[in-house]
Short mmCIF file of C-alpha atoms and ligand atoms in Angstrom, two decimals:
data_model
loop_
_atom_site.label_atom_id
_atom_site.label_comp_id
_atom_site.label_asym_id
_atom_site.label_seq_id
_atom_site.Cartn_x
_atom_site.Cartn_y
_atom_site.Cartn_z
CA MET Y 1 48.55 52.33 10.85
CA ASN Y 2 46.62 49.54 12.56
CA PRO Y 3 48.73 46.39 11.77
CA VAL Y 4 45.55 44.24 11.39
CA LEU Y 5 44.34 46.61 8.62
CA GLN Y 6 47.79 46.44 6.95
CA THR Y 7 47.62 42.65 7.02
CA LEU Y 8 44.12 42.65 5.56
CA MET Y 9 45.19 44.92 2.75
CA LEU Y 10 48.26 42.78 2.10
CA ALA Y 11 46.01 39.79 1.71
CA CYS Y 12 43.72 41.78 -0.61
CA SER Y 13 46.61 42.78 -2.82
CA GLU Y 14 47.33 39.05 -3.38
CA ASP Y 15 43.65 38.50 -4.35
CA ASP Y 16 42.75 39.24 -8.05
CA ARG Y 17 39.20 39.94 -6.98
CA PHE Y 18 40.22 43.09 -5.23
CA GLU Y 19 41.16 44.64 -8.56
CA THR Y 20 38.57 42.97 -10.68
CA SER Y 21 35.38 42.42 -8.67
CA GLY Y 22 34.33 46.08 -8.71
CA ARG Y 23 32.06 45.64 -5.65
CA VAL Y 24 33.51 45.22 -2.21
CA LEU Y 25 31.84 45.18 1.18
CA PHE Y 26 34.01 46.13 4.14
CA ILE Y 27 32.69 45.08 7.62
CA GLY Y 28 34.36 47.00 10.50
CA ALA Y 29 35.85 49.45 7.96
CA GLU Y 30 38.89 51.59 8.64
CA PRO Y 31 40.54 54.03 6.28
CA HIS Y 32 43.37 52.78 4.02
CA PRO Y 33 44.97 54.51 0.99
CA GLN Y 34 44.08 51.59 -1.36
CA LEU Y 35 40.39 52.07 -0.49
CA ILE Y 36 40.17 55.80 -1.13
CA GLY Y 37 38.32 56.48 -4.34
CA LEU Y 38 37.37 52.80 -4.81
CA SER Y 39 33.98 53.32 -6.47
CA GLY Y 40 32.45 49.90 -5.70
CA LEU Y 41 33.27 49.99 -2.02
CA THR Y 42 30.56 49.85 0.71
CA ALA Y 43 32.00 50.41 4.16
CA TRP Y 44 30.20 49.70 7.49
CA GLN Y 45 31.67 50.80 10.87
CA PRO Y 46 29.64 50.99 14.08
CA LEU Y 47 32.24 52.95 16.04
CA LYS Y 48 31.90 56.66 15.55
CA PRO Y 49 35.64 57.67 15.74
CA LEU Y 50 36.54 55.09 13.06
CA ALA Y 51 33.45 55.90 10.96
CA ALA Y 52 34.54 59.59 11.06
CA ALA Y 53 38.01 58.59 10.00
CA CYS Y 54 36.53 56.76 6.95
CA ASP Y 55 34.46 59.78 6.09
CA ALA Y 56 37.39 62.15 6.43
CA VAL Y 57 39.24 60.36 3.54
CA GLY Y 58 36.09 60.12 1.42
CA MET Y 59 35.39 56.39 1.71
CA THR Y 60 31.82 55.43 0.87
CA ARG Y 61 30.22 54.51 4.17
CA VAL Y 62 26.69 53.26 5.09
CA GLY Y 63 25.10 53.91 8.49
CA ALA Y 64 23.30 50.66 8.86
CA LEU Y 65 24.58 47.21 8.08
CA PRO Y 66 23.71 46.87 4.41
CA GLU Y 67 21.70 43.97 2.83
CA GLY Y 68 22.75 42.45 -0.40
CA ARG Y 69 25.46 40.19 -1.88
CA TRP Y 70 28.96 41.01 -2.76
CA PRO Y 71 31.73 39.16 -4.72
CA LEU Y 72 34.30 40.25 -2.10
CA VAL Y 73 33.69 40.79 1.64
CA LEU Y 74 36.49 42.16 3.93
CA VAL Y 75 36.19 41.90 7.64
CA LEU Y 76 37.99 43.45 10.59
CA PRO Y 77 36.14 41.71 13.45
CA GLY Y 78 35.69 43.34 16.82
CA LYS Y 79 37.22 42.21 20.08
CA SER Y 80 34.82 39.71 21.83
CA HIS Y 81 34.58 36.15 20.62
CA ASP Y 82 30.82 36.30 20.01
CA GLU Y 83 31.38 39.45 18.02
CA VAL Y 84 34.02 37.73 15.84
CA LEU Y 85 31.63 34.83 15.07
CA GLU Y 86 28.81 37.19 14.44
CA SER Y 87 30.92 39.04 11.93
CA PHE Y 88 31.70 35.68 10.20
CA ALA Y 89 27.92 35.12 9.88
CA ILE Y 90 27.35 38.69 8.63
CA ALA Y 91 30.06 38.16 5.93
CA ARG Y 92 28.76 34.75 4.91
CA ASP Y 93 25.20 36.07 4.48
CA ARG Y 94 26.43 38.84 2.19
CA LEU Y 95 28.64 36.75 -0.05
CA GLU Y 96 27.69 36.10 -3.70
CA PRO Y 97 27.97 32.41 -4.83
CA GLY Y 98 31.61 31.99 -5.77
CA GLY Y 99 32.62 35.16 -3.85
CA SER Y 100 35.48 35.51 -1.37
CA VAL Y 101 35.72 36.61 2.21
CA VAL Y 102 38.98 37.94 3.69
CA ILE Y 103 39.31 38.39 7.44
CA ALA Y 104 42.23 39.75 9.47
CA MET Y 105 42.85 39.65 13.15
CA SER Y 106 45.80 40.11 15.46
CA ASN Y 107 47.44 37.12 17.04
CA ALA Y 108 46.76 38.59 20.47
CA THR Y 109 43.00 38.40 19.83
CA GLY Y 110 43.13 34.72 19.04
CA ALA Y 111 43.55 34.87 15.25
CA ALA Y 112 44.76 31.26 14.96
CA ARG Y 113 41.86 29.82 16.96
CA CYS Y 114 39.34 31.92 15.02
CA GLU Y 115 40.80 30.84 11.72
CA LYS Y 116 40.17 27.24 12.79
CA GLU Y 117 36.60 28.10 13.74
CA PHE Y 118 36.07 29.81 10.42
CA ALA Y 119 37.49 26.81 8.59
CA LYS Y 120 34.92 24.52 10.25
CA ALA Y 121 32.30 26.19 8.04
CA ALA Y 122 34.41 27.36 5.10
CA GLY Y 123 36.47 24.25 4.49
CA THR Y 124 39.55 25.28 2.56
CA VAL Y 125 41.08 28.41 4.03
CA THR Y 126 44.32 30.09 2.93
CA SER Y 127 46.12 32.39 5.34
CA LEU Y 128 49.10 34.68 5.60
CA GLN Y 129 50.86 35.98 8.71
CA LYS Y 130 52.46 39.36 9.05
CA HIS Y 131 52.83 42.25 11.64
CA LYS Y 132 51.86 39.71 14.48
CA CYS Y 133 48.54 39.34 12.66
CA ARG Y 134 46.85 36.75 10.48
CA ALA Y 135 44.70 37.22 7.38
CA PHE Y 136 42.61 34.25 6.19
CA ARG Y 137 40.28 33.85 3.36
CA ALA Y 138 37.96 31.41 1.72
CA SER Y 139 35.63 31.30 -1.31
CA ASP Y 140 32.06 30.18 -1.36
CA ASP Y 141 32.40 27.07 -3.52
CA GLY Y 142 29.00 25.68 -2.51
CA SER Y 143 30.45 23.33 0.14
CA TRP Y 144 30.26 25.53 3.29
CA ASN Y 145 28.92 23.73 6.38
CA GLU Y 146 25.63 25.54 6.93
CA LYS Y 147 25.11 24.05 10.37
CA VAL Y 148 28.19 25.87 11.64
CA VAL Y 149 27.09 29.09 10.04
CA GLU Y 150 23.71 28.64 11.71
CA THR Y 151 25.40 28.53 15.17
CA TRP Y 152 27.17 31.82 14.32
CA ARG Y 153 23.85 33.34 13.21
CA GLY Y 154 22.41 32.29 16.58
CA LEU Y 155 24.91 34.56 18.37
CA SER Y 156 24.05 37.45 16.16
CA GLY Y 157 21.64 40.40 16.80
CA LEU Y 158 19.77 41.40 19.86
CA HIS Y 159 19.63 38.96 22.86
CA GLU Y 160 17.42 39.37 25.94
CA PHE Y 161 18.38 38.86 29.63
CA GLY Y 162 16.87 39.73 32.95
CA ASN Y 163 13.26 40.39 33.99
CA PRO Y 164 11.92 42.72 32.78
CA ALA Y 165 14.20 41.98 29.86
CA TRP Y 166 17.10 44.11 28.64
CA VAL Y 167 18.49 43.67 25.17
CA THR Y 168 22.13 43.69 24.25
CA ARG Y 169 24.17 42.34 21.30
CA PRO Y 170 27.66 41.01 20.69
CA GLY Y 171 30.34 43.54 20.77
CA VAL Y 172 28.64 46.14 23.02
CA PHE Y 173 29.99 46.85 26.44
CA SER Y 174 28.70 44.40 29.12
CA HIS Y 175 26.79 42.12 26.67
CA GLY Y 176 24.25 40.01 28.51
CA ARG Y 177 24.80 41.47 31.96
CA ILE Y 178 24.63 44.67 34.00
CA ASP Y 179 28.16 46.02 34.72
CA PRO Y 180 28.79 45.73 38.46
CA GLY Y 181 30.41 49.25 38.46
CA SER Y 182 27.35 50.76 36.79
CA GLN Y 183 25.10 48.85 39.21
CA PHE Y 184 27.05 50.39 42.09
CA LEU Y 185 26.67 53.91 40.67
CA SER Y 186 22.93 53.37 40.03
CA ASP Y 187 22.52 52.52 43.76
CA HIS Y 188 23.97 55.92 44.71
CA PHE Y 189 22.27 58.41 42.42
CA PRO Y 190 20.90 61.10 44.76
CA ALA Y 191 17.12 61.33 44.16
CA PHE Y 192 17.28 65.14 44.27
CA LEU Y 193 19.26 65.49 40.98
CA HIS Y 194 17.20 67.57 38.55
CA GLY Y 195 17.21 69.41 35.29
CA ARG Y 196 18.99 68.55 32.02
CA ALA Y 197 21.25 65.44 32.11
CA ALA Y 198 23.83 63.76 29.86
CA ASP Y 199 24.99 60.19 29.96
CA LEU Y 200 28.51 59.96 28.46
CA GLY Y 201 29.33 56.58 26.97
CA ALA Y 202 25.67 55.47 27.53
CA GLY Y 203 26.13 51.96 26.30
CA TRP Y 204 22.89 50.01 26.13
CA GLY Y 205 21.08 52.50 28.45
CA PHE Y 206 21.35 51.07 31.99
CA LEU Y 207 22.49 54.21 33.71
CA SER Y 208 20.06 56.51 31.90
CA HIS Y 209 17.19 54.30 32.93
CA ALA Y 210 18.42 54.24 36.54
CA VAL Y 211 18.66 58.10 36.67
CA ALA Y 212 15.18 58.48 35.00
CA ALA Y 213 13.61 56.03 37.39
CA ARG Y 214 15.21 57.40 40.66
CA CYS Y 215 15.53 61.14 39.94
CA ARG Y 216 12.06 62.50 39.11
CA GLY Y 217 13.32 66.02 38.69
CA ILE Y 218 15.42 65.02 35.68
CA ARG Y 219 13.58 66.45 32.69
CA SER Y 220 15.90 65.24 29.79
CA ILE Y 221 18.69 62.93 29.17
CA ASP Y 222 21.04 63.01 26.17
CA LEU Y 223 22.64 59.62 25.61
CA TYR Y 224 26.05 59.99 23.98
CA GLU Y 225 27.51 56.80 22.72
CA ALA Y 226 30.19 55.93 20.08
CA ASP Y 227 28.92 52.44 19.25
CA SER Y 228 25.83 52.50 17.07
CA ARG Y 229 24.96 48.95 18.10
CA ALA Y 230 24.83 49.90 21.78
CA LEU Y 231 22.72 52.87 21.03
CA GLU Y 232 20.29 50.65 19.09
CA CYS Y 233 19.98 48.52 22.24
CA ALA Y 234 19.50 51.69 24.39
CA ARG Y 235 16.62 52.76 22.20
CA VAL Y 236 14.82 49.45 22.67
CA ASN Y 237 15.59 49.25 26.39
CA LEU Y 238 14.38 52.68 27.13
CA ALA Y 239 11.34 52.60 24.90
CA VAL Y 240 9.74 49.93 27.17
CA ARG Y 241 10.80 51.87 30.33
CA LYS Y 242 9.83 55.38 29.13
CA ARG Y 243 8.90 58.19 31.48
CA ASP Y 244 6.59 60.56 29.60
CA ASP Y 245 7.96 63.65 31.38
CA CYS Y 246 11.60 62.95 30.56
CA GLN Y 247 12.84 63.59 27.06
CA LEU Y 248 15.51 61.15 25.75
CA ASP Y 249 17.87 61.86 22.89
CA PHE Y 250 20.13 59.14 21.41
CA LEU Y 251 23.31 60.58 19.99
CA TRP Y 252 25.84 58.62 17.95
CA HIS Y 253 28.72 60.73 19.00
CA ASP Y 254 32.46 60.65 19.88
CA VAL Y 255 32.51 62.31 23.30
CA GLN Y 256 36.20 63.23 22.84
CA THR Y 257 35.05 65.79 20.25
CA GLY Y 258 33.08 67.76 22.88
CA LEU Y 259 29.39 68.15 23.48
CA SER Y 260 27.16 70.87 21.90
CA ALA Y 261 25.11 71.60 25.02
CA SER Y 262 25.62 72.22 28.76
CA TYR Y 263 24.03 70.13 31.51
CA ASP Y 264 22.89 70.32 35.15
CA VAL Y 265 23.87 66.66 35.63
CA ILE Y 266 26.47 64.57 33.86
CA PHE Y 267 26.96 60.92 34.72
CA MET Y 268 29.15 58.23 33.41
CA ASN Y 269 31.02 54.99 33.76
CA PRO Y 270 33.95 56.22 31.49
CA PRO Y 271 35.58 53.87 29.04
CA PHE Y 272 39.30 53.16 29.59
CA HIS Y 273 39.99 50.83 26.67
CA THR Y 274 40.50 51.45 22.96
CA GLY Y 275 40.01 48.12 21.34
CA ARG Y 276 41.77 45.68 23.72
CA GLU Y 277 44.34 48.23 24.86
CA LYS Y 278 44.07 49.97 28.23
CA ASP Y 279 43.65 53.68 27.48
CA ILE Y 280 43.23 55.76 30.67
CA ASP Y 281 43.54 58.95 28.63
CA LEU Y 282 40.19 58.16 27.11
CA GLY Y 283 38.59 58.30 30.60
CA ARG Y 284 40.53 61.47 31.35
CA SER Y 285 39.26 63.08 28.17
CA PHE Y 286 35.66 62.14 29.15
CA ILE Y 287 36.32 64.08 32.38
CA ARG Y 288 37.69 67.14 30.55
CA VAL Y 289 34.70 67.18 28.21
CA ALA Y 290 32.26 66.76 31.07
CA ALA Y 291 33.93 69.62 33.04
CA SER Y 292 33.54 71.92 30.06
CA SER Y 293 29.89 70.99 29.58
CA LEU Y 294 28.65 71.41 33.24
CA SER Y 295 26.27 74.25 33.94
CA ARG Y 296 26.99 76.57 36.79
CA GLY Y 297 26.33 74.53 39.93
CA GLY Y 298 26.02 71.36 37.82
CA THR Y 299 27.07 67.91 39.13
CA LEU Y 300 29.32 65.29 37.64
CA LEU Y 301 28.91 61.73 38.93
CA LEU Y 302 31.19 58.95 37.81
CA VAL Y 303 32.08 55.37 38.79
CA ALA Y 304 35.49 53.92 38.08
CA ASN Y 305 37.71 51.00 39.13
CA ARG Y 306 39.38 52.01 42.32
CA ALA Y 307 42.79 51.85 40.81
CA LEU Y 308 42.09 54.42 38.06
CA PRO Y 309 43.69 57.85 38.84
CA TYR Y 310 40.78 60.03 37.90
CA GLU Y 311 41.01 62.38 40.97
CA GLN Y 312 43.93 64.16 39.45
CA ALA Y 313 42.10 64.58 36.16
CA LEU Y 314 39.16 66.09 38.05
CA ASP Y 315 41.56 68.59 39.76
CA GLN Y 316 43.16 69.46 36.45
CA ALA Y 317 39.72 70.04 34.86
CA GLY Y 318 39.02 72.69 37.54
CA LEU Y 319 36.39 70.57 39.45
CA ALA Y 320 35.94 70.25 43.14
CA TRP Y 321 35.35 66.60 43.94
CA ARG Y 322 34.51 64.24 46.77
CA SER Y 323 34.30 60.55 47.17
CA VAL Y 324 30.66 59.37 47.49
CA ALA Y 325 31.16 55.67 48.06
CA GLU Y 326 33.63 52.81 47.60
CA ASN Y 327 33.49 49.08 47.62
CA GLN Y 328 36.14 46.50 47.01
CA SER Y 329 36.29 47.17 43.31
CA TYR Y 330 34.81 50.54 42.55
CA LYS Y 331 34.62 54.21 43.69
CA ILE Y 332 32.08 56.80 43.03
CA LEU Y 333 33.19 60.40 42.62
CA SER Y 334 31.00 63.46 42.61
CA ALA Y 335 32.33 66.82 41.24
CA THR Y 336 31.14 70.38 40.71
CA ARG Y 337 32.86 73.26 39.01
CA ARG Y 338 35.15 75.22 41.38
CA SER Y 339 33.81 78.74 41.87
CA SER Y 340 36.35 81.15 40.33
C1 SAM T 1 32.35 51.49 30.59
S1 SAM T 1 31.26 51.49 29.30
C2 SAM T 1 29.71 52.10 30.13
C3 SAM T 1 28.50 51.83 29.32
C4 SAM T 1 27.17 52.15 30.04
N1 SAM T 1 27.19 53.53 30.51
C5 SAM T 1 26.94 51.15 31.22
O1 SAM T 1 27.05 51.65 32.36
O2 SAM T 1 26.69 50.02 30.91
C6 SAM T 1 31.80 52.85 28.40
C7 SAM T 1 30.96 53.17 27.05
O3 SAM T 1 31.62 54.31 26.40
C8 SAM T 1 31.54 54.07 25.07
N2 SAM T 1 32.61 54.81 24.41
C9 SAM T 1 33.92 54.54 24.21
N3 SAM T 1 34.53 55.50 23.60
C10 SAM T 1 33.66 56.47 23.33
C11 SAM T 1 33.70 57.80 22.78
N4 SAM T 1 34.91 58.24 22.32
N5 SAM T 1 32.59 58.51 22.65
C12 SAM T 1 31.44 58.04 23.21
N6 SAM T 1 31.28 56.82 23.73
C13 SAM T 1 32.40 56.04 23.87
C14 SAM T 1 31.71 52.55 24.85
O4 SAM T 1 31.16 52.06 23.61
C15 SAM T 1 30.94 52.00 26.11
O5 SAM T 1 29.57 51.79 25.74
#
């Protein structure tokens, strides 16, 4: 089990409110035996694989960040610093007067520093350390420093950059900038690509826009993305750059579970991290799924850091591949199904 979750639940078991409050909001929810069957629980989780894990054990989960006030708010913050501070603001704004917030983070993600930042607003904070993690909690006793909370709120939600503007938000991949690998791939999309396309791990929509803009023969793009916050940004970004003759579908989906359709073109900048950990198997599984969803004669285009060993994964997936371009940091690979 995730040690951060274990530490959070340990802190909860020392908090009377967990048994008595009846109503609990869990931001960044993950499944835990103590939460199964808890009737007053409201769980929110933007990442599809974790949301599906909550559903699988019957935890009450909501799709959108809920509004309201709770006597107890639990938080497992995400990995970027802005996202951590945003989650503090989200928790604060959903706390009943007198209510408690309990937050857990691993030491490796800067738990001690974040606890100090949290204390700047919350004042008295109690904490426990276990499993190389830290859980810290505070109650709303009416003395929180609202100026500090206001700076957290300022980091929250959609932010614009570029001209014409793109929107991104804390926690999504490549917040506030275009990823250089994706930029490199977008410069190399062959204009002749056509038909039905899929963008695997679509993020906030940069690559889908690039394909729609450059490849006029592309008639539809299915954007598959596990992070509902990124998909929300993609919807906004592509609504203002819409091509009337290209249908877009935004799918909150775990690509590792497979795709329900087949495609003439699949493109991606595959993920290779789960949380903060490097996870090259995640990229390899994207390749396997793409290979099984390519139409006859279909093309897979991907960009990756030069050091990532995806050529072998393409071979193993039964694809014939070639290198399209390389620069100092990235490579672009194009693949088609080997004729049997
Ligand atoms: C390297 S980023 C590329 C994002 C976007 N295509 C771009 O170019 O900016 C990989 C994306 O895959 C998403 N992702 C990670 N695991 C996923 C999964 N299992 N299913 C679907 N998307 C996933 C991440 O949330 C992230 O947005």
